[in-house]
PDB file of C-alpha atoms in Angstrom:
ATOM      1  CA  UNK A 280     -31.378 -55.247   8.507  1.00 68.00           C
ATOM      2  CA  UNK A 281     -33.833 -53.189   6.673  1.00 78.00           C
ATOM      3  CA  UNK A 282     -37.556 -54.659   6.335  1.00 88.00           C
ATOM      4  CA  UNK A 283     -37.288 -53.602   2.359  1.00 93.00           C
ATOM      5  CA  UNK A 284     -34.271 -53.470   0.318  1.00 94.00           C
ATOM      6  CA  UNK A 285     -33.253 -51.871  -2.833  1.00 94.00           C
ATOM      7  CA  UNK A 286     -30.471 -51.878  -4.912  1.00 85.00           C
ATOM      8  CA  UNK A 287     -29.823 -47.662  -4.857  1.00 79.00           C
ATOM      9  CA  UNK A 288     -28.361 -47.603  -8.122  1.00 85.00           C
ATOM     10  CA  UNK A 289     -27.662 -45.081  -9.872  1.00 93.00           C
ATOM     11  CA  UNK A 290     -28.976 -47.467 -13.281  1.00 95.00           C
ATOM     12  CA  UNK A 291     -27.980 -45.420 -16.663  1.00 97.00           C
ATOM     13  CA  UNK A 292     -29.304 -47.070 -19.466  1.00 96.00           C
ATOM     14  CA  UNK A 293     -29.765 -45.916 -23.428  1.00 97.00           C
ATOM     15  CA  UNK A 294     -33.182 -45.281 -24.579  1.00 97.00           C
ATOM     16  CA  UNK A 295     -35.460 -48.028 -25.671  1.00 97.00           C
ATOM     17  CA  UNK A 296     -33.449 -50.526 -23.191  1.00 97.00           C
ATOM     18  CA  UNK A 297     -35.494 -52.350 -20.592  1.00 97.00           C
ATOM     19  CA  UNK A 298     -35.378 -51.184 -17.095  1.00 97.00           C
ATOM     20  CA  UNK A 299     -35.194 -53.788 -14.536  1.00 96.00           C
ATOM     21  CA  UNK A 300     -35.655 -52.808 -10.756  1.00 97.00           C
ATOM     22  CA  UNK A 301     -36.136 -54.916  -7.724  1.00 96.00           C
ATOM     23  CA  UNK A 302     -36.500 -55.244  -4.058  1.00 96.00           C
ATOM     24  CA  UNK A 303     -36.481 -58.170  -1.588  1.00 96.00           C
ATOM     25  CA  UNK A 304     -38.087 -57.925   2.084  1.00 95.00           C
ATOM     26  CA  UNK A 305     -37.887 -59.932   5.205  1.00 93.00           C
ATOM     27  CA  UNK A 306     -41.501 -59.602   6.414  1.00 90.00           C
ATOM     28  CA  UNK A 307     -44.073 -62.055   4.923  1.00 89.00           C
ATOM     29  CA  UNK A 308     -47.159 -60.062   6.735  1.00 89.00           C
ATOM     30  CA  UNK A 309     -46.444 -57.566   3.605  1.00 91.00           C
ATOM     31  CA  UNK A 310     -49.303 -58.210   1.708  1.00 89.00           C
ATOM     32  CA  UNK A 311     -49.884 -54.838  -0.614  1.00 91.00           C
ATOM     33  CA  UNK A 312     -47.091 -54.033  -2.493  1.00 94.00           C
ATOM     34  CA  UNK A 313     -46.409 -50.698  -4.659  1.00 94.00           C
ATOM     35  CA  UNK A 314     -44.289 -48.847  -6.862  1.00 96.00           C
ATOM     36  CA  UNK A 315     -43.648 -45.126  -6.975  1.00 96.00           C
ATOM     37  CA  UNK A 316     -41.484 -42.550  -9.172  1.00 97.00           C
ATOM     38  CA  UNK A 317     -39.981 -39.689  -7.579  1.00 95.00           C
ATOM     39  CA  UNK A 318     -38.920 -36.732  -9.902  1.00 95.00           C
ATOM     40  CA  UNK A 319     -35.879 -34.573  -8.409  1.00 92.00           C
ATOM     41  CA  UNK A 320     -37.621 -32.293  -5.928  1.00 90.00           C
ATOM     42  CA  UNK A 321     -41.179 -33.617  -6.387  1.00 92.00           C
ATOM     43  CA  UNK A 322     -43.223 -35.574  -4.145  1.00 93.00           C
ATOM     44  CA  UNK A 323     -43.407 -39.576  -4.899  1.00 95.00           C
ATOM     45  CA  UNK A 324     -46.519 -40.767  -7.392  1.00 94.00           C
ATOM     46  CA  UNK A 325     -47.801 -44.096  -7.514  1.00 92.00           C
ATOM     47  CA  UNK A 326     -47.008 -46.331 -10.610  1.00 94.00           C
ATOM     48  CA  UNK A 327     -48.397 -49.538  -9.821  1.00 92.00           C
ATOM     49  CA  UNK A 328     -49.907 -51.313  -6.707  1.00 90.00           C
ATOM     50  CA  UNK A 329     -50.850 -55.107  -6.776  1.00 89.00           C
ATOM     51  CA  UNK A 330     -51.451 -57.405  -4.391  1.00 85.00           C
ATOM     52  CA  UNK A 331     -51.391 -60.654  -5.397  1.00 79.00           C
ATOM     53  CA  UNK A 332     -48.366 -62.746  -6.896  1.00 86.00           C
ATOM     54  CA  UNK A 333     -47.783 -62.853 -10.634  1.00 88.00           C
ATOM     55  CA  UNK A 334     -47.421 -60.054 -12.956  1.00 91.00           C
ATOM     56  CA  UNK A 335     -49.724 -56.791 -13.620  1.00 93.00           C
ATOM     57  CA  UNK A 336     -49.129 -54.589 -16.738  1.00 94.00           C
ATOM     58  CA  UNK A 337     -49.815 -50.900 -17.293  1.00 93.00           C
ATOM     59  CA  UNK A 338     -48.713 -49.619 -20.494  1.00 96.00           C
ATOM     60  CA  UNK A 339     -44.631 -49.807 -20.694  1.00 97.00           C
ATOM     61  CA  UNK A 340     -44.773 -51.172 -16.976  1.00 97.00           C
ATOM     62  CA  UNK A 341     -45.103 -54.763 -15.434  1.00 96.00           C
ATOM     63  CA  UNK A 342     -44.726 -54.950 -11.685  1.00 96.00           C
ATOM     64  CA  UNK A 343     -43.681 -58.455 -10.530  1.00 96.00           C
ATOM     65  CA  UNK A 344     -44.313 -59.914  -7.168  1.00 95.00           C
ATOM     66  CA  UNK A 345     -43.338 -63.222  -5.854  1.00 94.00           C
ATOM     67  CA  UNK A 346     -44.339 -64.103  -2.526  1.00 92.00           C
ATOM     68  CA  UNK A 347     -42.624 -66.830  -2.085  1.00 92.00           C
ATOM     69  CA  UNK A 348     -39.607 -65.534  -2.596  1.00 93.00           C
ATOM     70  CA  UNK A 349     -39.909 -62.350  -1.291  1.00 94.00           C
ATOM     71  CA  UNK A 350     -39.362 -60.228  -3.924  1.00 94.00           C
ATOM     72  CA  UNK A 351     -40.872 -57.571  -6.405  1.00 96.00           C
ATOM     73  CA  UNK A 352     -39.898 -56.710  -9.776  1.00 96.00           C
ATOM     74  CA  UNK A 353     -40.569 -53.473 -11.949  1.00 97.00           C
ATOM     75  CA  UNK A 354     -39.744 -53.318 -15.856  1.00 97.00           C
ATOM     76  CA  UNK A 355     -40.245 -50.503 -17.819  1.00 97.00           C
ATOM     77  CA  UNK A 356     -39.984 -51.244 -21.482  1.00 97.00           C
ATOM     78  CA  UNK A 357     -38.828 -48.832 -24.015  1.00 97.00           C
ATOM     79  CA  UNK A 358     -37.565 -46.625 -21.543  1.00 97.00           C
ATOM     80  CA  UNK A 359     -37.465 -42.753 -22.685  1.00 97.00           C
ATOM     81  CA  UNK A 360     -35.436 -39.900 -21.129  1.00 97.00           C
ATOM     82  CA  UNK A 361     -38.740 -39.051 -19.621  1.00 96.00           C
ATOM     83  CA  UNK A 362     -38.680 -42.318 -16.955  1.00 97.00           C
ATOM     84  CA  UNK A 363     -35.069 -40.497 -15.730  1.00 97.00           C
ATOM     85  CA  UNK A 364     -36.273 -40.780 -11.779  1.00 97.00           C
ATOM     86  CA  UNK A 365     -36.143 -42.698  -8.757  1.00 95.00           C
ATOM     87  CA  UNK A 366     -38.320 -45.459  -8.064  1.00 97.00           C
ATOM     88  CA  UNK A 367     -39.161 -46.693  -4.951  1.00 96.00           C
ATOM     89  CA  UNK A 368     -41.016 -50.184  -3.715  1.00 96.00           C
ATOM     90  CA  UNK A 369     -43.496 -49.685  -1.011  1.00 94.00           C
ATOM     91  CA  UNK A 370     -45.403 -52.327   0.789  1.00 92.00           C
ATOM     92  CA  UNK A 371     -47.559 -52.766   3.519  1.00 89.00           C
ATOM     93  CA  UNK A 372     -49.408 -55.243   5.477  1.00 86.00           C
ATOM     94  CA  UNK A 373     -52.801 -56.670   5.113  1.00 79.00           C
ATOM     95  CA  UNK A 374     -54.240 -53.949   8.258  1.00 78.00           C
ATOM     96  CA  UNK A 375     -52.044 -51.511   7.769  1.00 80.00           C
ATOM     97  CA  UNK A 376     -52.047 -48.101   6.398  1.00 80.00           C
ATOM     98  CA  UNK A 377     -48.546 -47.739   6.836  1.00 85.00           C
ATOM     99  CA  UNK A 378     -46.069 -48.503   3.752  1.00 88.00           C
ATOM    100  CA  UNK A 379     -42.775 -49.361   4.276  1.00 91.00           C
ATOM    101  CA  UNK A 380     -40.393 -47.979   1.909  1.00 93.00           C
ATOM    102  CA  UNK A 381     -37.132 -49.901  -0.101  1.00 94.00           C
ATOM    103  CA  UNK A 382     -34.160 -46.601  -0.489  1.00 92.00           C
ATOM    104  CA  UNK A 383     -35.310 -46.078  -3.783  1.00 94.00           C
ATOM    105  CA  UNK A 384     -33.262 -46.693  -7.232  1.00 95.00           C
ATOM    106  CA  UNK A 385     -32.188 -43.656  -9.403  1.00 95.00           C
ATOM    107  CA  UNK A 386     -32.523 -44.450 -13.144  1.00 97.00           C
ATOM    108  CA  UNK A 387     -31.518 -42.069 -16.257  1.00 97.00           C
ATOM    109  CA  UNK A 388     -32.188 -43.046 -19.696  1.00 97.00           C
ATOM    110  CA  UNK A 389     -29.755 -41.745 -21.775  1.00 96.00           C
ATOM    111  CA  UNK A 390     -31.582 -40.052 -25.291  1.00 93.00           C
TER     112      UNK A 390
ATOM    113  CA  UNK B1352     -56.225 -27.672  -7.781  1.00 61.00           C
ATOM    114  CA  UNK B1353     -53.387 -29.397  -6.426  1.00 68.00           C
ATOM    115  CA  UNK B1354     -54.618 -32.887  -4.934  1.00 91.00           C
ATOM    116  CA  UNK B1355     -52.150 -32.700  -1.492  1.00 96.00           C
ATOM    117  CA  UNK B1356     -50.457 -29.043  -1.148  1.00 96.00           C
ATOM    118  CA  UNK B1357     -47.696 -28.256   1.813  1.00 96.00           C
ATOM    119  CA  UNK B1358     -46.207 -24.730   2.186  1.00 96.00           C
ATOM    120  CA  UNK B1359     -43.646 -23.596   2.929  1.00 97.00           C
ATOM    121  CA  UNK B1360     -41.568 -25.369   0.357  1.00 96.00           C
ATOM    122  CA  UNK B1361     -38.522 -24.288   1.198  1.00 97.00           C
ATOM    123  CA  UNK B1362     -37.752 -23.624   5.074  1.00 97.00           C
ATOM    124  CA  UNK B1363     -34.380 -22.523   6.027  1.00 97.00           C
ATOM    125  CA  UNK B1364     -33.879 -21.970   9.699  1.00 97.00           C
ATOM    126  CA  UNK B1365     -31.463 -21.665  12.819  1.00 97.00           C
ATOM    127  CA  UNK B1366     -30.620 -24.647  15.281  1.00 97.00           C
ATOM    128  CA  UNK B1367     -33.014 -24.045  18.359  1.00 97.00           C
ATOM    129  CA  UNK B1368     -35.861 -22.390  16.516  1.00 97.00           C
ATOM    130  CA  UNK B1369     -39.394 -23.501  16.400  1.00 97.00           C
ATOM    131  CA  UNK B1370     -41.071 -23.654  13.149  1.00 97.00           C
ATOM    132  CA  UNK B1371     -44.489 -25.482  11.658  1.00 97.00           C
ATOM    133  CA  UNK B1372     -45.310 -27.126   7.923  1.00 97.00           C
ATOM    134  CA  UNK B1373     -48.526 -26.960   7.108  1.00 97.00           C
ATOM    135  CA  UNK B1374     -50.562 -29.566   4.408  1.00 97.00           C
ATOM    136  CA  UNK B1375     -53.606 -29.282   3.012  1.00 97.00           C
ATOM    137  CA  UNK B1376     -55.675 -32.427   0.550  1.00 96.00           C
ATOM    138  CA  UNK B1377     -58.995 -31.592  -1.208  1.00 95.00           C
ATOM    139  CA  UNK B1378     -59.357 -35.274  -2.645  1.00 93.00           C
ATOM    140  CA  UNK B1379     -61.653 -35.735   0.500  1.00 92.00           C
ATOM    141  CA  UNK B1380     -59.769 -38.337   2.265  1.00 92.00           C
ATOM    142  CA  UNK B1381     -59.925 -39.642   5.846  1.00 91.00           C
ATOM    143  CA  UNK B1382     -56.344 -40.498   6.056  1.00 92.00           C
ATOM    144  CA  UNK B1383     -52.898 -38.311   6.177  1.00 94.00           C
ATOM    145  CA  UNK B1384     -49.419 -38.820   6.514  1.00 94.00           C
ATOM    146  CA  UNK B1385     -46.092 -37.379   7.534  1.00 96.00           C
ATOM    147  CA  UNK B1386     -43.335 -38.780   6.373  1.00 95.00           C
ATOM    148  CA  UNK B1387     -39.065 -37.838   6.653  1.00 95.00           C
ATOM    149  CA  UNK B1388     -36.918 -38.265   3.107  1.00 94.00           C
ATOM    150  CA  UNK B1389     -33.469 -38.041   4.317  1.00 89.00           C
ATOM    151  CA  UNK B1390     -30.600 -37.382   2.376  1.00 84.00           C
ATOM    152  CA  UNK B1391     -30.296 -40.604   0.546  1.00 81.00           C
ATOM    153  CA  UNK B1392     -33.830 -40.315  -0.584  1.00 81.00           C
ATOM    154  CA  UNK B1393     -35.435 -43.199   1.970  1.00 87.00           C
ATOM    155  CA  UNK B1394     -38.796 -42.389   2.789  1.00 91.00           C
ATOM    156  CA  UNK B1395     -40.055 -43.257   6.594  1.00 92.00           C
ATOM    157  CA  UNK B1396     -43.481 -43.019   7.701  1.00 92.00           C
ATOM    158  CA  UNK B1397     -43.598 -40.357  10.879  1.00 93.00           C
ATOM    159  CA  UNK B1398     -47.345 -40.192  11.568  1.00 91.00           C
ATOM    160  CA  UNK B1399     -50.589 -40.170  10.572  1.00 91.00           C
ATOM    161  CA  UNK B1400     -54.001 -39.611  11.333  1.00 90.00           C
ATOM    162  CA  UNK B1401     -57.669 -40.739  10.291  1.00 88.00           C
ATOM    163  CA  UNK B1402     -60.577 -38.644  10.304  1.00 86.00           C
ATOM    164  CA  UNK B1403     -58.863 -36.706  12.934  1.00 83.00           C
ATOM    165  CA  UNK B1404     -57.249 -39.306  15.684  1.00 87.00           C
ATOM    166  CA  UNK B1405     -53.371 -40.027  15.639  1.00 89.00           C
ATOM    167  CA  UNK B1406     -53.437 -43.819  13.863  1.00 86.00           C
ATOM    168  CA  UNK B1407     -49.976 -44.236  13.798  1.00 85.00           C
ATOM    169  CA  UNK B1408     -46.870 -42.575  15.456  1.00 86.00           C
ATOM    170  CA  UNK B1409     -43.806 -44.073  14.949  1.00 86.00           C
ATOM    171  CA  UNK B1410     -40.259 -43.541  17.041  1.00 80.00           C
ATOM    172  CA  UNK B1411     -39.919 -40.137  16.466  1.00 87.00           C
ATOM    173  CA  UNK B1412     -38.210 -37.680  18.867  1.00 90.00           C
ATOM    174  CA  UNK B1413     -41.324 -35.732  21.170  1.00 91.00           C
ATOM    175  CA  UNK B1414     -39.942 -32.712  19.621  1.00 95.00           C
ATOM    176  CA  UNK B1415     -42.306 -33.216  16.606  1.00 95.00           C
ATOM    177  CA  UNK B1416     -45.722 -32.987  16.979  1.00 94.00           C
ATOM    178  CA  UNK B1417     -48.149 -33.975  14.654  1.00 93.00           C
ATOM    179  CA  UNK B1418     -52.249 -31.915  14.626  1.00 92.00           C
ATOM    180  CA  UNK B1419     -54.863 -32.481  12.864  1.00 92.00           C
ATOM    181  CA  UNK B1420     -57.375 -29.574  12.988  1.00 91.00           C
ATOM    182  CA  UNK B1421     -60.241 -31.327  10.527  1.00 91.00           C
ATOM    183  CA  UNK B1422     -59.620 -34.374   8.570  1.00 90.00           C
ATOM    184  CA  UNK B1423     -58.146 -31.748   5.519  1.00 94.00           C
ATOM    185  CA  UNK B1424     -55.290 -30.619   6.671  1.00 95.00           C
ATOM    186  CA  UNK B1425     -52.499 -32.282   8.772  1.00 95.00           C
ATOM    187  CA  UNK B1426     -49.647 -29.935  10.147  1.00 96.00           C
ATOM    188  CA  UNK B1427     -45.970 -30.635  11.642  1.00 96.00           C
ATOM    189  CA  UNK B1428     -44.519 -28.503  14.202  1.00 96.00           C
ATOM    190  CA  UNK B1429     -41.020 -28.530  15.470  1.00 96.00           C
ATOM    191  CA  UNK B1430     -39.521 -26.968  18.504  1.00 96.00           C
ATOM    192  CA  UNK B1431     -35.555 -26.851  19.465  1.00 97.00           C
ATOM    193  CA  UNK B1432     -34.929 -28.081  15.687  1.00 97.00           C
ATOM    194  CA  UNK B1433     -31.571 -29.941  15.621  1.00 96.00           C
ATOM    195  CA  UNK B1434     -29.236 -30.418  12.476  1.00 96.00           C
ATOM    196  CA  UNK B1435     -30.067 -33.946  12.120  1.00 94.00           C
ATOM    197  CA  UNK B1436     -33.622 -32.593  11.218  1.00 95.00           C
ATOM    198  CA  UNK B1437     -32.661 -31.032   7.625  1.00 96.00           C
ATOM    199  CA  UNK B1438     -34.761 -33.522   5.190  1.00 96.00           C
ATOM    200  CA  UNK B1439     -37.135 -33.132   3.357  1.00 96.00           C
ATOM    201  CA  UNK B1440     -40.692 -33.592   4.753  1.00 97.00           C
ATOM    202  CA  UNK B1441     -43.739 -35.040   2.442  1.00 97.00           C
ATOM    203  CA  UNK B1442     -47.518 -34.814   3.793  1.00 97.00           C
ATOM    204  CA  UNK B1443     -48.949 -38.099   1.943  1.00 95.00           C
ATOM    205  CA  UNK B1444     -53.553 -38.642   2.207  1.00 94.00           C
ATOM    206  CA  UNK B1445     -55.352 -42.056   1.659  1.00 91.00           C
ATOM    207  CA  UNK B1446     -59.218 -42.848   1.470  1.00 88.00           C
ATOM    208  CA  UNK B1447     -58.133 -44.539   4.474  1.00 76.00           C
ATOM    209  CA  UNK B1448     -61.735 -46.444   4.078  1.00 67.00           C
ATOM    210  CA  UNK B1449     -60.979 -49.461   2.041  1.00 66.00           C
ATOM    211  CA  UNK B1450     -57.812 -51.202   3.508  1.00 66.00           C
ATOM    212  CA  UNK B1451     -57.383 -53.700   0.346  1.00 66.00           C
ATOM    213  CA  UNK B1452     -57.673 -50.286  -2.257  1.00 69.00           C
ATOM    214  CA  UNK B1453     -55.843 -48.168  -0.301  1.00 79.00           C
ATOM    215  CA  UNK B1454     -53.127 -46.046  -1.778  1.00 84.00           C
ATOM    216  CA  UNK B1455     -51.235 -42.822  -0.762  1.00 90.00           C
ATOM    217  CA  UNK B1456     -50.597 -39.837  -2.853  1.00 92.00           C
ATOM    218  CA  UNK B1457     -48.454 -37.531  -2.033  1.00 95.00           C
ATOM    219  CA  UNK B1458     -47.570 -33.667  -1.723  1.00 95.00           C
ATOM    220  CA  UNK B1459     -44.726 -31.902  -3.107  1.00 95.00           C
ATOM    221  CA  UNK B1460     -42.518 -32.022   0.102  1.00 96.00           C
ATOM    222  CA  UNK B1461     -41.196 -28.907   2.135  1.00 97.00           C
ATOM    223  CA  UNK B1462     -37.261 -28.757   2.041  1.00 96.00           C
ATOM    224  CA  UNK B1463     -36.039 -27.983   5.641  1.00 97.00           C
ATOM    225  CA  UNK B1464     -32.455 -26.853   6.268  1.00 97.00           C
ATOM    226  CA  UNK B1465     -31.383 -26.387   9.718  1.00 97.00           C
ATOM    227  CA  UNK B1466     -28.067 -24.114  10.089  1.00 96.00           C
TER     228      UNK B1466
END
């Protein structure tokens, strides 16, 4: 069993829906917790990174983490063909620089 | 001024050959990464090293080999690549000073295909 799992996808939703993406893990040392979008044949770029539980907005995105139940949430509001990527959960632990990774989720927004 | 640069992007080669990818960051960090996309897009952590010294170096075969020549650039060699090796390969940097602030960005990966 993976330490981070994600629901792969593919997601297709129409434009102006709400995006919901979300991982679980096993490993309750996993303390930092991050999201990041992956254009085809770019390099990963970080979204949003919290640490605590509860909810942290940015703009169109809310990242959701709940410790107790072991499990992150992203939701992208009025999503626009331009969020078409994959989005991957990262996490790491509290003296750690390494992040573990969930498989990633590839979403298109349909115009 | 690209933050975290890697060349070659693209790096098609024969089974058996040696080859290195090089990465570069100018954000002025301590930390760098290497880590292996495979084809279903998961992301693992390879190595990485801070201000110079290997920090962490995960289960990867001895055939890779990680330096670090000053804390800006990290580069990847490979002798007798195998087919299992074709991935793509992302060179990641972090302040690496603050471990509660401490985030990654990354490069824009070097494709290797091994024939």
């Amino acid at each position: 069993q993976k330490e981070v799992e994600q629901d792969p996808g593919p997601l297709s939703v129409p434009e102006g829906a709400i995006v919901s993406l979300n991982c679980t893990y096993s490993n309750s040392a996993f303390q930092y917790f991050m999201w990041y979008r992956q254009y085809s044949r770019k390099g990963p770029e970080l979204l949003m990174y919290t640490y605590s539980s509860g909810n942290k907005e940015d703009g169109r995105f809310t990242a959701q983490v709940d410790k107790s139940s072991k499990y992150i949430s992203l939701f992208i509001r009025d999503s626009q063909p331009s969020d078409s990527a994959t989005y991957l959960c990262a996490m790491r632990h509290l003296n750690d620089y390494k992040l573990s990774f969930g498989a990633g989720t590839t979403v298109t927004v349909r115009a | 001024d690209t933050a975290v640069s890697q060349t070659p992007k693209y790096l098609v080669t024969q089974m058996g050959n040696d080859k290195s990818i090089k990465c570069e960051q100018n954000l002025g960090h301590d930390t760098m990464y290497w880590y292996k996309q495979d084809s279903k897009k998961f992301l693992k952590i390879m190595f990485s090293y801070n201000n110079k010294e290997l920090i962490i170096n995960e289960t990867v075969p001895n055939r890779f080999s990680p330096k670090s020549p000053d804390k800006a650039h990290l580069n990847l060699h490979i002798n007798s690549l195998e087919l299992g090796d074709s991935a793509v390969y992302f060179c990641a940097s972090s302040q690496g000073r603050t471990l509660n602030t401490d985030t990654q960005y990354f490069g824009p990966g070097t494709r290797l295909t091994v024939l």
